[in-house]
PDB file of C-alpha atoms in Angstrom:
ATOM      1  CA  MET A1068      19.745 -23.053  -3.450  1.00  0.00           C
ATOM      2  CA  SER A1069      20.817 -22.773   0.186  1.00  0.00           C
ATOM      3  CA  SER A1070      18.657 -21.308   2.909  1.00  0.00           C
ATOM      4  CA  PRO A1071      19.499 -17.806   4.114  1.00  0.00           C
ATOM      5  CA  THR A1072      21.371 -17.655   7.417  1.00  0.00           C
ATOM      6  CA  GLN A1073      21.419 -13.902   8.026  1.00  0.00           C
ATOM      7  CA  TYR A1074      18.908 -11.811   9.945  1.00  0.00           C
ATOM      8  CA  ARG A1075      17.829  -8.469   8.530  1.00  0.00           C
ATOM      9  CA  LYS A1076      18.547  -5.625  10.945  1.00  0.00           C
ATOM     10  CA  ALA A1077      15.424  -3.634  11.672  1.00  0.00           C
ATOM     11  CA  ALA A1078      13.956  -1.220  14.184  1.00  0.00           C
ATOM     12  CA  GLY A1079      10.528  -1.092  15.760  1.00  0.00           C
ATOM     13  CA  ILE A1080       8.766   1.697  17.583  1.00  0.00           C
ATOM     14  CA  ALA A1081       5.966   1.644  20.140  1.00  0.00           C
ATOM     15  CA  VAL A1082       4.266   5.036  20.232  1.00  0.00           C
ATOM     16  CA  PHE A1083       2.067   5.701  23.264  1.00  0.00           C
ATOM     17  CA  ASN A1084      -0.548   8.433  23.357  1.00  0.00           C
ATOM     18  CA  GLN A1085      -1.335  10.516  26.441  1.00  0.00           C
ATOM     19  CA  ASP A1086      -3.912   7.892  27.512  1.00  0.00           C
ATOM     20  CA  GLY A1087      -1.235   5.190  27.528  1.00  0.00           C
ATOM     21  CA  LYS A1088      -2.439   3.316  24.464  1.00  0.00           C
ATOM     22  CA  VAL A1089      -0.068   2.250  21.699  1.00  0.00           C
ATOM     23  CA  PHE A1090      -0.363   3.043  17.970  1.00  0.00           C
ATOM     24  CA  LEU A1091      -1.341   0.047  15.832  1.00  0.00           C
ATOM     25  CA  GLY A1092      -1.474   0.027  12.046  1.00  0.00           C
ATOM     26  CA  ARG A1093      -3.490  -2.382   9.922  1.00  0.00           C
ATOM     27  CA  ARG A1094      -1.165  -3.821   7.265  1.00  0.00           C
ATOM     28  CA  LYS A1095      -2.331  -2.688   3.842  1.00  0.00           C
ATOM     29  CA  GLY A1096      -3.817  -5.526   1.815  1.00  0.00           C
ATOM     30  CA  ALA A1097      -3.792  -7.934   4.760  1.00  0.00           C
ATOM     31  CA  SER A1098      -6.772 -10.037   5.724  1.00  0.00           C
ATOM     32  CA  GLY A1099      -7.517 -12.383   8.569  1.00  0.00           C
ATOM     33  CA  PRO A1100      -7.303 -12.018  12.318  1.00  0.00           C
ATOM     34  CA  TYR A1101      -3.625 -11.002  12.570  1.00  0.00           C
ATOM     35  CA  ILE A1102      -3.396  -7.873  10.461  1.00  0.00           C
ATOM     36  CA  TRP A1103      -2.166  -5.238  12.908  1.00  0.00           C
ATOM     37  CA  GLN A1104       1.355  -4.236  13.911  1.00  0.00           C
ATOM     38  CA  LEU A1105       3.521  -1.467  15.299  1.00  0.00           C
ATOM     39  CA  PRO A1106       5.630   0.635  12.927  1.00  0.00           C
ATOM     40  CA  GLN A1107       8.866  -1.137  12.024  1.00  0.00           C
ATOM     41  CA  GLY A1108      11.334  -1.467   9.190  1.00  0.00           C
ATOM     42  CA  GLY A1109      14.866  -2.077   8.037  1.00  0.00           C
ATOM     43  CA  ILE A1110      17.894  -0.099   9.117  1.00  0.00           C
ATOM     44  CA  ASP A1111      19.534   1.647   6.164  1.00  0.00           C
ATOM     45  CA  ALA A1112      23.312   1.842   5.696  1.00  0.00           C
ATOM     46  CA  GLY A1113      24.820   4.525   7.917  1.00  0.00           C
ATOM     47  CA  GLU A1114      21.687   4.762  10.052  1.00  0.00           C
ATOM     48  CA  THR A1115      21.464   4.023  13.776  1.00  0.00           C
ATOM     49  CA  PRO A1116      18.579   1.864  15.010  1.00  0.00           C
ATOM     50  CA  ALA A1117      17.003   4.906  16.701  1.00  0.00           C
ATOM     51  CA  GLU A1118      17.232   6.930  13.482  1.00  0.00           C
ATOM     52  CA  ALA A1119      15.669   4.054  11.549  1.00  0.00           C
ATOM     53  CA  ALA A1120      12.808   3.790  14.044  1.00  0.00           C
ATOM     54  CA  LEU A1121      11.975   7.485  13.698  1.00  0.00           C
ATOM     55  CA  ARG A1122      12.279   7.361   9.903  1.00  0.00           C
ATOM     56  CA  GLU A1123       9.947   4.375   9.732  1.00  0.00           C
ATOM     57  CA  LEU A1124       7.514   6.126  12.073  1.00  0.00           C
ATOM     58  CA  THR A1125       7.377   9.164   9.799  1.00  0.00           C
ATOM     59  CA  GLU A1126       7.118   7.109   6.594  1.00  0.00           C
ATOM     60  CA  GLU A1127       4.401   4.792   7.894  1.00  0.00           C
ATOM     61  CA  THR A1128       2.323   7.179  10.020  1.00  0.00           C
ATOM     62  CA  GLY A1129       3.203  10.761   9.157  1.00  0.00           C
ATOM     63  CA  ILE A1130       4.204  11.269  12.805  1.00  0.00           C
ATOM     64  CA  THR A1131       7.336  13.426  12.697  1.00  0.00           C
ATOM     65  CA  PRO A1132      10.110  13.358  15.338  1.00  0.00           C
ATOM     66  CA  ASP A1133       9.005  16.696  16.804  1.00  0.00           C
ATOM     67  CA  LEU A1134       5.688  15.081  17.821  1.00  0.00           C
ATOM     68  CA  VAL A1135       7.262  12.355  19.981  1.00  0.00           C
ATOM     69  CA  THR A1136       9.559  12.098  22.983  1.00  0.00           C
ATOM     70  CA  PRO A1137      11.732   9.044  23.744  1.00  0.00           C
ATOM     71  CA  ILE A1138      10.643   7.157  26.879  1.00  0.00           C
ATOM     72  CA  GLY A1139      12.268   3.743  26.597  1.00  0.00           C
ATOM     73  CA  GLU A1140      14.384   1.223  24.726  1.00  0.00           C
ATOM     74  CA  ILE A1141      14.934  -2.526  24.885  1.00  0.00           C
ATOM     75  CA  GLU A1142      18.664  -3.102  25.198  1.00  0.00           C
ATOM     76  CA  ASP A1143      18.641  -6.527  23.522  1.00  0.00           C
ATOM     77  CA  TRP A1144      18.112  -7.284  19.874  1.00  0.00           C
ATOM     78  CA  LEU A1145      14.904  -9.310  19.457  1.00  0.00           C
ATOM     79  CA  TYR A1146      14.725 -12.010  16.776  1.00  0.00           C
ATOM     80  CA  TYR A1147      12.077 -13.801  14.785  1.00  0.00           C
ATOM     81  CA  ASP A1148      12.302 -16.233  11.880  1.00  0.00           C
ATOM     82  CA  PHE A1149      10.213 -15.958   8.750  1.00  0.00           C
ATOM     83  CA  PRO A1150       7.760 -18.855   8.434  1.00  0.00           C
ATOM     84  CA  ASP A1151       7.950 -21.342   5.562  1.00  0.00           C
ATOM     85  CA  THR A1152       4.798 -19.765   4.096  1.00  0.00           C
ATOM     86  CA  LEU A1153       6.849 -16.656   3.223  1.00  0.00           C
ATOM     87  CA  THR A1154       9.454 -18.510   1.178  1.00  0.00           C
ATOM     88  CA  GLY A1155       8.287 -16.792  -2.011  1.00  0.00           C
ATOM     89  CA  SER A1156       8.794 -13.275  -0.659  1.00  0.00           C
ATOM     90  CA  ARG A1157      11.899 -11.277  -1.564  1.00  0.00           C
ATOM     91  CA  MET A1158      12.695 -10.731   2.106  1.00  0.00           C
ATOM     92  CA  ALA A1159      12.540 -14.449   2.978  1.00  0.00           C
ATOM     93  CA  LYS A1160      14.791 -15.309   0.028  1.00  0.00           C
ATOM     94  CA  GLU A1161      17.508 -13.003   1.358  1.00  0.00           C
ATOM     95  CA  PHE A1162      17.079 -13.373   5.121  1.00  0.00           C
ATOM     96  CA  LYS A1163      16.258 -16.022   7.694  1.00  0.00           C
ATOM     97  CA  GLY A1164      14.242 -13.480   9.679  1.00  0.00           C
ATOM     98  CA  GLN A1165      14.689 -10.155  11.411  1.00  0.00           C
ATOM     99  CA  GLN A1166      16.679  -8.908  14.366  1.00  0.00           C
ATOM    100  CA  GLN A1167      14.999  -5.839  15.762  1.00  0.00           C
ATOM    101  CA  LYS A1168      15.890  -3.043  18.142  1.00  0.00           C
ATOM    102  CA  TRP A1169      12.793  -1.613  19.849  1.00  0.00           C
ATOM    103  CA  PHE A1170      12.094   1.904  21.120  1.00  0.00           C
ATOM    104  CA  ALA A1171       9.204   3.522  23.006  1.00  0.00           C
ATOM    105  CA  TYR A1172       8.059   7.090  22.438  1.00  0.00           C
ATOM    106  CA  ARG A1173       5.306   9.303  23.840  1.00  0.00           C
ATOM    107  CA  PHE A1174       3.127  11.025  21.221  1.00  0.00           C
ATOM    108  CA  HIS A1175       2.229  14.587  22.176  1.00  0.00           C
ATOM    109  CA  GLY A1176       0.592  15.629  18.923  1.00  0.00           C
ATOM    110  CA  GLN A1177      -3.012  15.455  17.756  1.00  0.00           C
ATOM    111  CA  ASP A1178      -4.617  12.438  16.110  1.00  0.00           C
ATOM    112  CA  THR A1179      -5.311  14.651  13.086  1.00  0.00           C
ATOM    113  CA  GLN A1180      -1.529  14.848  12.524  1.00  0.00           C
ATOM    114  CA  ILE A1181      -1.393  11.122  11.756  1.00  0.00           C
ATOM    115  CA  ASP A1182      -1.340  10.557   7.986  1.00  0.00           C
ATOM    116  CA  LEU A1183      -0.870   7.069   6.578  1.00  0.00           C
ATOM    117  CA  THR A1184      -0.496   8.381   3.011  1.00  0.00           C
ATOM    118  CA  VAL A1185       2.629  10.563   3.323  1.00  0.00           C
ATOM    119  CA  HIS A1186       4.995   7.969   1.882  1.00  0.00           C
ATOM    120  CA  GLU A1187       5.024   6.534  -1.626  1.00  0.00           C
ATOM    121  CA  GLN A1188       4.798   2.984  -0.257  1.00  0.00           C
ATOM    122  CA  ILE A1189       1.770   2.935   2.025  1.00  0.00           C
ATOM    123  CA  GLU A1190       2.210   0.365   4.811  1.00  0.00           C
ATOM    124  CA  PHE A1191      -1.040   0.770   6.736  1.00  0.00           C
ATOM    125  CA  SER A1192      -4.636   1.131   5.543  1.00  0.00           C
ATOM    126  CA  GLU A1193      -5.999   2.239   8.932  1.00  0.00           C
ATOM    127  CA  TRP A1194      -4.844   2.771  12.490  1.00  0.00           C
ATOM    128  CA  ARG A1195      -6.054   2.804  16.076  1.00  0.00           C
ATOM    129  CA  TRP A1196      -4.884   3.206  19.663  1.00  0.00           C
ATOM    130  CA  GLU A1197      -4.845  -0.032  21.671  1.00  0.00           C
ATOM    131  CA  HIS A1198      -3.629  -1.427  24.998  1.00  0.00           C
ATOM    132  CA  ILE A1199      -0.219  -2.952  24.331  1.00  0.00           C
ATOM    133  CA  ASN A1200      -1.077  -6.312  25.893  1.00  0.00           C
ATOM    134  CA  HIS A1201      -4.121  -6.643  23.633  1.00  0.00           C
ATOM    135  CA  ALA A1202      -2.022  -5.597  20.626  1.00  0.00           C
ATOM    136  CA  VAL A1203       0.059  -8.773  21.051  1.00  0.00           C
ATOM    137  CA  LYS A1204      -3.030 -10.854  20.194  1.00  0.00           C
ATOM    138  CA  LEU A1205      -3.486  -8.996  16.885  1.00  0.00           C
ATOM    139  CA  ILE A1206       0.025  -9.696  15.544  1.00  0.00           C
ATOM    140  CA  VAL A1207       0.912 -12.424  13.044  1.00  0.00           C
ATOM    141  CA  PRO A1208       1.943 -15.505  15.052  1.00  0.00           C
ATOM    142  CA  PHE A1209       5.561 -15.628  13.815  1.00  0.00           C
ATOM    143  CA  LYS A1210       6.226 -12.176  15.354  1.00  0.00           C
ATOM    144  CA  ARG A1211       4.312 -12.843  18.560  1.00  0.00           C
ATOM    145  CA  SER A1212       7.273 -13.706  20.825  1.00  0.00           C
ATOM    146  CA  VAL A1213       8.921 -10.395  19.918  1.00  0.00           C
ATOM    147  CA  TYR A1214       5.717  -8.486  20.628  1.00  0.00           C
ATOM    148  CA  GLU A1215       5.281 -10.299  23.945  1.00  0.00           C
ATOM    149  CA  ARG A1216       8.716  -9.058  24.991  1.00  0.00           C
ATOM    150  CA  VAL A1217       7.930  -5.542  23.734  1.00  0.00           C
ATOM    151  CA  ALA A1218       4.680  -5.555  25.737  1.00  0.00           C
ATOM    152  CA  LYS A1219       6.461  -6.838  28.850  1.00  0.00           C
ATOM    153  CA  GLU A1220       9.160  -4.169  28.648  1.00  0.00           C
ATOM    154  CA  PHE A1221       6.938  -1.266  27.617  1.00  0.00           C
ATOM    155  CA  SER A1222       3.660  -1.915  29.486  1.00  0.00           C
ATOM    156  CA  LYS A1223       4.877   0.484  32.186  1.00  0.00           C
ATOM    157  CA  PHE A1224       4.307   3.320  29.702  1.00  0.00           C
ATOM    158  CA  GLU A1225       0.551   2.689  29.649  1.00  0.00           C
ATOM    159  CA  LYS A1226       0.234   4.578  32.919  1.00  0.00           C
TER     160      LYS A1226
END
């Protein structure tokens, strides 16, 4: 069997609260030191990257589009490769990695409006607000270069 050569198109979203901290979700069922991430997911057919980012945000956090305002976007697509340890996963069998478009939004709702259980497939088991530069240290290593770029581009929204 040949190795996949395509990257899966995906969108990621950094949601900042009024204190300038970013939403982090703990991946359900994950253990170890690198179990946190920002909401992200694949772009469905006919969907723009921005639409995908907002859909993923709602599915993974319960935060609806009316509770956020767009504040930034990274123009480039950011890429990461799946590590060899993921070769058994469905995603790694089909794709070499992901190419992601990243967006930043300001959350103007209440923490009580965050609900990790709204979607049938629960992605996160818990959540917290964190400084974006510290969030980079909590991400699985194979995604770290993408998160470093996200932090560099979006750290201005911590203010």
